[in-house]
């Protein structure tokens, strides 16, 4: 049964949100019982098999995923690490925000406050990547939502040729959202000149994370606190309007959608996934009801970032990265919507409980994250062959997922640390958040390791131990979903802005129906 605390918490948060947002709809029809909360306590202690690096690679020098203390202190990390990947081209630029998008031969670099107001290209930078060896700046988007910081809201719908982002200045924002026609990808054209883009006509939404329904007719916006989720109708993209709002929990995050758009897989900042029936919104019922079908939470990792719906042999699964707490990337079987099952976890060696003392020693001074995944993308939604993930501190990691129960790493690219020219990267989210040097978001995982008796305090001490404020930028953060382009990955990292990477054909052969799948 759902605990009394959980029920009281939900009622309280719904009441607060109803006061702030009159259009709020309470989840579920009258008489609909709240879904039971399934809590999973298992900690995964397995890792993806290490990649075998071909000649010409510049591999890691320590544990899988680690940037050791010595490498940070002696400058080795400024040279980067590669395994079965070569860099085709790059745009150093002014740093990247949290999530960027791609359409056609263009990339849109997320913005982050305060750097989004500074530098030669303010707001969202538009890159022309017609020549992958030489990405160049083509322009910038400077509407209020773009200047306010786009966090994880900047998304592209390829079919409708739309770019949307909502403004989130300090973790959560409200009211600002801009919609662009990107048919000419180098010259996005603002469509909603009124509501959302005009400061005098805010939309009744909160912002942090967002994503499109599969048909592109709805943009879903979520704020981290409170956990308000809003459905914005974009059938007429010049007139966005909120058609449903609800609060599935106190702090919600990213999302993924079933191919028919009738299910939302909403991730939970406490760690987990909530499955919601959004078919009434998809149909545009006049007073849509959105029942919660199940809530699954776990203690192995938290701040679950987003969900990528995929199928293997017709069975539906999710890839769900935890951006904190060393939970790695979960594989969740959602064939039973009432009782999803975590059936595998993709971790690096540095994420194991017995290695968290080493992780603390090396990541101290690198800001609030240590080594965790953020956004991933599969190379197709049905029977994917590879998964590429951006990792805090560990760079771009590429996995063979043809057998999702026996995952192996095939390549990685951890870009050169830009600690020596940090003044140039004004738009880097990593640089801004490096005012805090201690990896505080890994505290829960460290406590679990201590409780299990596998944390050695002496091993956690290093020359970096005192760097609790003002991180030294000795690694990069790769927080944006990699975009698949045949044997290439187009990737945005916070400090290195943008890179075009080529995978060694010996480890990856692109399927004929390759399609970047990030879930929303």
Coordinates of C-alpha atoms in Angstrom, one line a residue:
X1 CA 0.0 0.0 0.0
X2 CA 1.1 3.6 -0.5
X3 CA 2.4 5.0 2.8
X4 CA 0.5 7.7 4.7
X5 CA 3.5 10.0 4.2
X6 CA 3.4 9.6 0.5
X7 CA -0.3 10.3 0.3
X8 CA -0.1 13.4 2.6
X9 CA 2.9 14.7 0.6
X10 CA 1.0 14.3 -2.7
X11 CA -2.1 16.1 -1.3
X12 CA 0.0 18.9 0.1
X13 CA 2.0 19.5 -3.1
X14 CA -1.2 19.4 -5.2
X15 CA -2.7 22.0 -3.0
X16 CA 0.2 24.4 -3.3
X17 CA 0.3 24.0 -7.1
X18 CA -3.4 24.5 -7.4
X19 CA -3.0 27.8 -5.7
X20 CA -0.2 28.9 -8.0
X21 CA -1.6 27.4 -11.2
X22 CA -5.4 27.5 -11.5
X23 CA -5.4 25.2 -14.6
X24 CA -3.9 22.4 -12.5
X25 CA -5.8 19.1 -13.0
X26 CA -5.7 16.5 -10.1
X27 CA -4.3 13.2 -11.4
X28 CA -6.9 10.5 -12.1
X29 CA -10.6 10.5 -12.4
X30 CA -12.9 10.6 -9.4
X31 CA -12.6 7.4 -7.5
X32 CA -9.3 6.4 -9.1
X33 CA -7.0 4.9 -6.5
X34 CA -3.4 6.2 -6.4
X35 CA -1.0 3.7 -7.7
X36 CA 1.1 1.8 -5.2
X37 CA 4.7 2.9 -4.9
X38 CA 7.2 0.1 -5.7
X39 CA 10.5 0.7 -3.9
X40 CA 13.6 -1.2 -5.1
X41 CA 16.6 -1.5 -2.7
X42 CA 19.0 -3.6 -4.7
X43 CA 22.4 -2.1 -5.5
X44 CA 23.9 -3.2 -8.8
X45 CA 27.6 -4.3 -8.5
X46 CA 28.2 -5.2 -12.1
X47 CA 29.8 -3.1 -14.8
X48 CA 29.8 -3.0 -18.6
X49 CA 32.8 -4.9 -19.9
X50 CA 35.7 -2.7 -20.6
X51 CA 36.4 -1.6 -24.2
X52 CA 39.5 -3.1 -25.9
X53 CA 41.2 0.0 -27.4
X54 CA 42.8 -0.2 -30.8
X55 CA 46.3 1.2 -31.7
X56 CA 46.2 4.9 -31.9
X57 CA 43.9 5.3 -28.9
X58 CA 44.9 7.3 -25.9
X59 CA 43.2 5.3 -23.2
X60 CA 42.3 6.0 -19.6
X61 CA 45.1 5.4 -17.1
X62 CA 43.0 4.2 -14.1
X63 CA 39.6 2.6 -13.4
X64 CA 37.0 2.6 -16.2
X65 CA 35.5 6.1 -16.1
X66 CA 38.0 7.6 -13.6
X67 CA 40.2 10.6 -14.2
X68 CA 42.8 9.9 -11.6
X69 CA 44.3 12.4 -9.1
X70 CA 47.7 12.3 -10.8
X71 CA 46.2 13.0 -14.2
X72 CA 44.3 16.0 -12.9
X73 CA 47.3 17.4 -11.0
X74 CA 50.0 16.9 -13.7
X75 CA 48.0 18.1 -16.6
X76 CA 47.4 14.7 -18.3
X77 CA 43.6 15.3 -18.3
X78 CA 44.1 18.4 -20.5
X79 CA 45.1 16.0 -23.3
X80 CA 41.9 14.0 -23.1
X81 CA 41.3 10.2 -23.4
X82 CA 40.2 8.3 -26.5
X83 CA 39.3 4.7 -27.2
X84 CA 38.2 3.6 -30.7
X85 CA 37.0 7.1 -31.5
X86 CA 38.7 9.9 -33.4
X87 CA 37.8 13.6 -33.4
X88 CA 36.7 14.7 -36.9
X89 CA 36.1 18.4 -36.1
X90 CA 35.3 20.7 -33.2
X91 CA 34.0 24.1 -32.3
X92 CA 35.7 25.4 -29.2
X93 CA 33.3 28.3 -28.7
X94 CA 32.1 29.7 -25.5
X95 CA 31.0 26.6 -23.7
X96 CA 27.7 24.7 -23.7
X97 CA 24.7 24.7 -21.5
X98 CA 23.2 21.4 -20.2
X99 CA 21.4 20.0 -23.3
X100 CA 21.8 20.9 -27.0
X101 CA 19.8 19.8 -30.1
X102 CA 20.5 18.8 -33.7
X103 CA 18.5 19.2 -36.9
X104 CA 19.7 18.6 -40.4
X105 CA 23.3 20.0 -40.5
X106 CA 22.9 22.4 -37.6
X107 CA 23.3 22.2 -33.8
X108 CA 21.7 24.4 -31.2
X109 CA 23.9 24.9 -28.1
X110 CA 22.0 25.2 -24.9
X111 CA 22.4 28.4 -22.9
X112 CA 23.2 28.8 -19.2
X113 CA 23.0 31.8 -16.9
X114 CA 24.9 34.0 -16.4
X115 CA 27.1 33.3 -19.4
X116 CA 24.1 33.4 -21.8
X117 CA 24.3 37.2 -21.5
X118 CA 28.0 37.5 -22.2
X119 CA 30.4 36.8 -25.1
X120 CA 30.2 37.3 -28.8
X121 CA 27.2 34.9 -29.1
X122 CA 24.6 35.4 -26.4
X123 CA 21.7 33.1 -25.9
X124 CA 21.5 29.8 -27.8
X125 CA 24.3 29.5 -30.3
X126 CA 23.5 28.1 -33.8
X127 CA 26.2 26.0 -35.4
X128 CA 26.6 25.1 -39.0
X129 CA 28.0 21.6 -39.3
X130 CA 27.6 21.2 -43.1
X131 CA 31.4 20.4 -43.0
X132 CA 31.7 18.1 -40.0
X133 CA 35.5 18.8 -40.0
X134 CA 34.8 22.5 -39.4
X135 CA 31.7 23.5 -37.5
X136 CA 31.2 27.2 -37.5
X137 CA 29.0 29.7 -35.7
X138 CA 26.0 30.7 -37.8
X139 CA 24.0 32.9 -35.4
X140 CA 22.3 33.0 -32.1
X141 CA 18.8 33.0 -30.7
X142 CA 18.2 35.8 -28.2
X143 CA 14.5 35.6 -27.2
X144 CA 13.9 35.9 -23.4
X145 CA 13.7 32.1 -23.0
X146 CA 17.0 31.6 -24.7
X147 CA 18.8 34.2 -22.7
X148 CA 17.2 32.9 -19.4
X149 CA 19.0 29.6 -19.7
X150 CA 17.5 26.6 -21.4
X151 CA 18.7 23.9 -19.0
X152 CA 17.3 20.5 -20.2
X153 CA 14.3 22.0 -22.1
X154 CA 15.9 22.6 -25.6
X155 CA 14.5 19.9 -27.9
X156 CA 14.0 19.4 -31.6
X157 CA 11.1 17.6 -33.3
X158 CA 12.5 16.4 -36.6
X159 CA 9.2 15.6 -38.3
X160 CA 7.6 19.0 -37.7
X161 CA 10.9 20.9 -38.0
X162 CA 10.4 22.6 -34.7
X163 CA 12.8 23.8 -32.0
X164 CA 11.4 24.6 -28.5
X165 CA 13.1 25.7 -25.3
X166 CA 11.7 27.1 -22.0
X167 CA 13.6 29.5 -19.8
X168 CA 15.0 28.2 -16.5
X169 CA 17.4 30.7 -15.0
X170 CA 18.2 29.0 -11.6
X171 CA 17.3 25.3 -11.7
X172 CA 13.6 26.1 -12.3
X173 CA 12.0 28.8 -14.3
X174 CA 8.4 29.8 -15.2
X175 CA 6.5 31.5 -18.0
X176 CA 9.0 31.7 -20.9
X177 CA 8.9 29.4 -23.9
X178 CA 9.9 30.0 -27.5
X179 CA 9.0 28.0 -30.6
X180 CA 11.0 28.1 -33.8
X181 CA 10.5 26.9 -37.4
X182 CA 13.9 25.3 -38.3
X183 CA 13.1 24.4 -41.9
X184 CA 16.1 26.5 -42.7
X185 CA 18.3 25.2 -39.9
X186 CA 20.8 28.0 -40.0
X187 CA 18.1 30.6 -39.6
X188 CA 15.4 29.6 -37.1
X189 CA 12.3 31.7 -37.3
X190 CA 10.4 32.5 -34.2
X191 CA 6.7 31.4 -34.5
X192 CA 5.1 32.5 -31.1
X193 CA 5.8 36.2 -31.0
X194 CA 3.2 36.5 -28.2
X195 CA 2.5 34.1 -25.4
X196 CA 5.8 32.6 -24.0
X197 CA 8.2 34.8 -25.9
X198 CA 6.8 38.1 -24.8
X199 CA 7.7 39.0 -21.2
X200 CA 4.3 40.6 -20.8
X201 CA 2.5 37.3 -21.9
X202 CA 4.0 34.5 -19.8
X203 CA 2.7 30.9 -20.2
X204 CA 1.5 29.2 -17.0
X205 CA 4.3 26.6 -16.9
X206 CA 7.3 25.8 -14.9
X207 CA 10.5 24.9 -16.7
X208 CA 13.7 22.8 -16.3
X209 CA 13.2 19.8 -18.5
X210 CA 10.9 19.3 -21.5
X211 CA 10.2 17.1 -24.5
X212 CA 8.0 16.5 -27.5
X213 CA 5.3 13.9 -27.8
X214 CA 6.0 11.5 -30.7
X215 CA 3.7 13.4 -33.2
X216 CA 5.2 16.8 -32.2
X217 CA 1.8 18.2 -31.3
X218 CA 2.5 18.5 -27.6
X219 CA 5.5 19.9 -25.8
X220 CA 5.7 18.7 -22.2
X221 CA 7.4 21.0 -19.7
X222 CA 8.4 20.0 -16.2
X223 CA 9.9 21.9 -13.2
X224 CA 12.0 20.2 -10.6
X225 CA 10.5 21.9 -7.6
X226 CA 7.6 21.9 -7.5
X227 CA 7.1 18.8 -9.7
X228 CA 4.6 20.5 -11.9
X229 CA 4.2 19.0 -15.4
X230 CA 2.4 20.9 -18.2
X231 CA 1.2 19.8 -21.6
X232 CA 1.5 22.7 -24.1
X233 CA -0.6 22.3 -27.3
X234 CA 1.6 23.1 -30.4
X235 CA -0.8 22.1 -33.1
X236 CA -0.7 25.8 -34.0
X237 CA 2.9 26.6 -33.0
X238 CA 2.2 30.3 -33.3
X239 CA -0.3 30.1 -30.4
X240 CA 1.0 27.6 -27.7
X241 CA -1.5 27.0 -25.0
X242 CA -1.5 24.8 -21.9
X243 CA -4.1 22.0 -22.1
X244 CA -3.3 20.0 -19.0
X245 CA -1.3 20.4 -15.8
X246 CA -0.6 18.0 -12.9
X247 CA 1.8 17.3 -10.1
X248 CA 2.7 13.6 -10.1
X249 CA 5.2 14.1 -7.3
X250 CA 7.1 16.8 -5.4
X251 CA 10.1 16.8 -7.7
X252 CA 9.9 15.4 -11.3
X253 CA 12.5 15.4 -14.0
X254 CA 12.7 14.3 -17.6
X255 CA 10.5 12.0 -19.7
X256 CA 10.0 9.6 -22.5
X257 CA 6.9 8.5 -24.5
X258 CA 5.5 5.4 -26.0
X259 CA 5.4 5.5 -29.8
X260 CA 1.6 6.2 -29.9
X261 CA 2.0 9.0 -27.4
X262 CA -0.4 7.5 -24.9
X263 CA 2.1 6.8 -22.2
X264 CA 4.5 9.1 -20.4
X265 CA 7.5 7.6 -18.6
X266 CA 8.2 10.5 -16.2
X267 CA 11.5 10.3 -14.2
X268 CA 11.7 11.1 -10.6
X269 CA 14.4 13.3 -8.9
X270 CA 14.3 11.0 -5.9
X271 CA 15.2 8.1 -8.3
X272 CA 12.7 6.1 -10.3
X273 CA 10.0 6.2 -13.0
X274 CA 6.3 7.1 -12.9
X275 CA 4.2 5.7 -15.7
X276 CA 1.2 7.9 -16.7
X277 CA -1.7 7.3 -19.0
X278 CA -1.7 10.5 -21.1
X279 CA -4.1 9.2 -23.8
X280 CA -6.7 11.8 -22.9
X281 CA -4.3 14.6 -23.6
X282 CA -3.1 12.9 -26.8
X283 CA -6.8 12.8 -27.9
X284 CA -7.4 16.4 -26.7
X285 CA -10.3 15.5 -24.5
X286 CA -12.0 18.6 -23.2
X287 CA -11.2 17.9 -19.6
X288 CA -8.4 15.3 -19.8
X289 CA -7.7 12.9 -16.9
X290 CA -4.2 11.5 -16.5
X291 CA -4.1 8.5 -14.2
X292 CA -0.8 7.3 -12.7
X293 CA -0.4 3.6 -13.6
X294 CA 2.6 2.9 -11.5
X295 CA 5.4 4.5 -9.4
X296 CA 8.7 2.7 -9.2
X297 CA 11.5 4.2 -7.1
X298 CA 15.0 2.9 -6.3
X299 CA 17.9 3.6 -3.9
X300 CA 20.7 2.7 -6.4
X301 CA 21.1 6.2 -7.8
X302 CA 18.8 9.2 -7.8
X303 CA 17.9 12.3 -9.9
X304 CA 16.8 9.9 -12.7
X305 CA 17.3 12.1 -15.8
X306 CA 15.1 10.9 -18.6
X307 CA 13.7 7.7 -20.1
X308 CA 14.4 6.2 -23.6
X309 CA 11.6 3.8 -24.7
X310 CA 13.0 0.9 -26.8
X311 CA 11.9 -2.6 -27.7
X312 CA 13.8 -5.8 -27.9
X313 CA 11.9 -8.5 -29.8
X314 CA 8.8 -6.5 -29.4
X315 CA 9.1 -6.3 -25.5
X316 CA 9.1 -2.6 -24.2
X317 CA 12.0 -1.4 -22.1
X318 CA 13.4 1.9 -20.9
X319 CA 17.0 3.0 -20.6
X320 CA 16.9 5.4 -17.7
X321 CA 20.2 7.2 -16.5
X322 CA 20.6 8.4 -12.9
X323 CA 22.5 11.6 -12.9
X324 CA 23.6 11.2 -9.3
X325 CA 24.3 8.5 -6.8
X326 CA 26.3 6.2 -9.0
X327 CA 23.3 4.3 -10.2
X328 CA 24.4 4.2 -13.8
X329 CA 21.9 3.6 -16.6
X330 CA 18.9 1.3 -15.7
X331 CA 17.3 -1.1 -18.1
X332 CA 13.6 -1.3 -17.1
X333 CA 11.1 -3.8 -18.4
X334 CA 7.8 -2.0 -18.7
X335 CA 5.8 -4.8 -20.3
X336 CA 3.8 -4.9 -17.1
X337 CA 2.9 -1.2 -16.6
X338 CA 1.7 -1.8 -13.0
X339 CA 5.0 -3.5 -11.9
X340 CA 8.0 -2.4 -14.0
X341 CA 11.2 -4.4 -13.3
X342 CA 14.8 -3.2 -13.3
X343 CA 16.5 -6.0 -15.2
X344 CA 20.0 -4.6 -15.7
X345 CA 22.2 -1.6 -14.9
X346 CA 25.0 -0.1 -17.0
X347 CA 27.8 1.1 -14.8
X348 CA 31.5 2.0 -15.1
X349 CA 34.0 0.6 -12.7
X350 CA 34.3 4.0 -11.0
X351 CA 30.5 3.7 -10.1
X352 CA 30.9 0.6 -8.0
X353 CA 30.4 1.0 -4.2
X354 CA 33.9 -0.4 -3.5
X355 CA 35.4 2.3 -5.8
X356 CA 33.6 5.3 -4.5
X357 CA 36.5 6.2 -2.2
X358 CA 38.7 6.5 -5.3
X359 CA 36.0 8.5 -7.0
X360 CA 35.8 10.9 -4.1
X361 CA 39.6 11.3 -4.1
X362 CA 39.8 12.2 -7.8
X363 CA 36.5 14.1 -8.2
X364 CA 37.0 16.5 -5.3
X365 CA 37.5 19.9 -6.7
X366 CA 35.5 19.1 -9.9
X367 CA 32.2 20.5 -8.7
X368 CA 29.0 19.0 -7.4
X369 CA 29.0 15.8 -9.6
X370 CA 31.6 13.1 -9.6
X371 CA 31.1 10.4 -12.3
X372 CA 27.5 9.8 -13.4
X373 CA 25.6 9.6 -16.7
X374 CA 23.2 12.4 -17.8
X375 CA 21.7 12.0 -21.2
X376 CA 21.9 9.0 -23.5
X377 CA 20.7 8.1 -27.0
X378 CA 20.1 4.8 -28.6
X379 CA 20.9 4.3 -32.3
X380 CA 17.3 3.2 -33.1
X381 CA 14.2 2.6 -31.0
X382 CA 13.6 -1.0 -32.0
X383 CA 16.3 -3.6 -31.2
X384 CA 19.0 -0.9 -30.7
X385 CA 22.6 -2.0 -31.4
X386 CA 24.4 0.8 -29.5
X387 CA 23.8 3.3 -26.7
X388 CA 25.9 6.5 -26.4
X389 CA 25.8 8.4 -23.1
X390 CA 27.2 11.7 -21.9
X391 CA 28.9 11.3 -18.5
X392 CA 29.9 13.8 -15.9
X393 CA 33.7 13.6 -15.7
X394 CA 33.9 10.5 -17.9
X395 CA 33.1 11.9 -21.3
X396 CA 31.1 10.2 -24.0
X397 CA 30.7 6.5 -23.4
X398 CA 29.5 4.1 -26.2
X399 CA 28.1 0.6 -25.4
X400 CA 27.1 -2.4 -27.4
X401 CA 23.5 -3.1 -26.3
X402 CA 22.5 -5.7 -28.9
X403 CA 22.2 -8.1 -25.9
X404 CA 20.9 -5.7 -23.2
X405 CA 21.5 -8.1 -20.5
X406 CA 25.2 -8.4 -21.3
X407 CA 26.4 -4.9 -22.2
X408 CA 29.9 -4.1 -23.1
X409 CA 31.7 -0.8 -23.7
X410 CA 33.1 -0.4 -27.2
X411 CA 34.4 3.2 -27.3
X412 CA 34.8 6.4 -25.3
X413 CA 35.9 10.0 -25.7
X414 CA 36.7 12.1 -22.7
X415 CA 37.6 15.6 -24.1
X416 CA 40.6 17.6 -23.1
X417 CA 40.0 19.6 -19.9
X418 CA 39.9 23.3 -20.6
X419 CA 41.3 24.3 -17.2
X420 CA 43.9 26.5 -18.9
X421 CA 41.4 28.7 -20.9
X422 CA 38.5 28.6 -18.5
X423 CA 37.9 32.4 -18.9
X424 CA 36.8 31.8 -22.5
X425 CA 33.9 29.4 -21.7
X426 CA 31.5 31.9 -20.3
X427 CA 28.4 29.7 -21.3
X428 CA 29.7 26.5 -19.6
X429 CA 27.3 25.1 -17.0
X430 CA 30.3 23.2 -15.6
X431 CA 32.2 26.4 -15.1
X432 CA 29.3 28.2 -13.4
X433 CA 28.6 25.4 -11.0
X434 CA 32.3 24.9 -10.2
X435 CA 31.9 27.5 -7.5
X436 CA 31.3 24.4 -5.4
X437 CA 34.2 22.0 -5.6
X438 CA 32.9 19.1 -3.5
X439 CA 30.9 16.3 -5.3
X440 CA 28.0 16.6 -2.9
X441 CA 25.5 14.8 -5.1
X442 CA 27.4 11.6 -4.5
X443 CA 26.9 11.7 -0.7
X444 CA 24.1 9.2 -0.6
X445 CA 26.0 6.6 -2.6
X446 CA 29.1 7.1 -0.4
X447 CA 26.9 6.6 2.7
X448 CA 25.7 3.3 1.2
X449 CA 29.3 2.2 0.6
X450 CA 30.2 3.1 4.2
X451 CA 27.3 1.1 5.5
X452 CA 28.4 -1.9 3.3
X453 CA 31.9 -1.7 4.8
X454 CA 33.6 -1.1 1.4
X455 CA 34.6 2.5 1.8
X456 CA 38.2 3.2 2.8
X457 CA 38.5 6.8 4.3
X458 CA 42.2 6.7 3.7
X459 CA 41.7 5.9 0.0
X460 CA 39.3 8.9 -0.3
X461 CA 42.1 11.3 0.8
X462 CA 44.2 13.0 -1.9
X463 CA 46.0 16.2 -2.8
X464 CA 42.6 17.4 -3.9
X465 CA 40.8 16.8 -0.6
X466 CA 40.7 20.5 0.4
X467 CA 39.1 21.8 -2.8
X468 CA 35.6 22.1 -1.5
X469 CA 35.0 25.4 -3.3
X470 CA 36.0 26.7 -6.7
X471 CA 36.6 23.6 -8.8
X472 CA 39.7 23.5 -11.0
X473 CA 38.0 22.4 -14.3
X474 CA 40.3 19.4 -14.6
X475 CA 37.7 17.4 -16.5
X476 CA 34.7 18.3 -18.7
X477 CA 31.0 17.5 -18.3
X478 CA 29.3 15.9 -21.2
X479 CA 25.6 16.3 -20.4
X480 CA 23.9 16.5 -23.8
X481 CA 22.5 13.5 -25.7
X482 CA 25.0 12.4 -28.5
X483 CA 23.4 12.5 -31.9
X484 CA 24.0 9.5 -34.3
X485 CA 25.1 10.3 -37.8
X486 CA 26.1 7.0 -39.5
X487 CA 29.5 6.2 -38.0
X488 CA 29.7 9.6 -36.4
X489 CA 28.5 11.1 -33.1
X490 CA 27.7 14.8 -32.9
X491 CA 28.2 15.8 -29.2
X492 CA 28.0 18.8 -27.0
X493 CA 30.0 19.1 -23.8
X494 CA 29.9 21.9 -21.3
X495 CA 33.5 23.1 -21.7
X496 CA 34.4 21.8 -25.2
X497 CA 31.2 23.2 -26.7
X498 CA 30.9 20.9 -29.7
X499 CA 32.7 17.9 -31.3
X500 CA 32.1 15.6 -34.2
X501 CA 33.5 12.1 -33.5
X502 CA 34.0 9.1 -35.7
X503 CA 33.7 5.6 -34.3
X504 CA 36.1 2.9 -35.4
X505 CA 34.3 0.7 -38.0
X506 CA 35.8 -2.3 -36.2
X507 CA 33.6 -1.7 -33.2
X508 CA 30.5 -0.2 -34.7
X509 CA 28.5 -0.7 -38.0
X510 CA 25.6 1.6 -38.2
X511 CA 22.3 -0.1 -38.9
X512 CA 20.4 0.8 -42.1
X513 CA 17.5 2.2 -40.1
X514 CA 19.7 4.2 -37.7
X515 CA 17.7 6.8 -35.8
X516 CA 18.7 8.8 -32.8
X517 CA 16.4 8.0 -29.9
X518 CA 16.4 10.0 -26.7
X519 CA 12.8 9.4 -25.7
X520 CA 11.4 12.9 -26.2

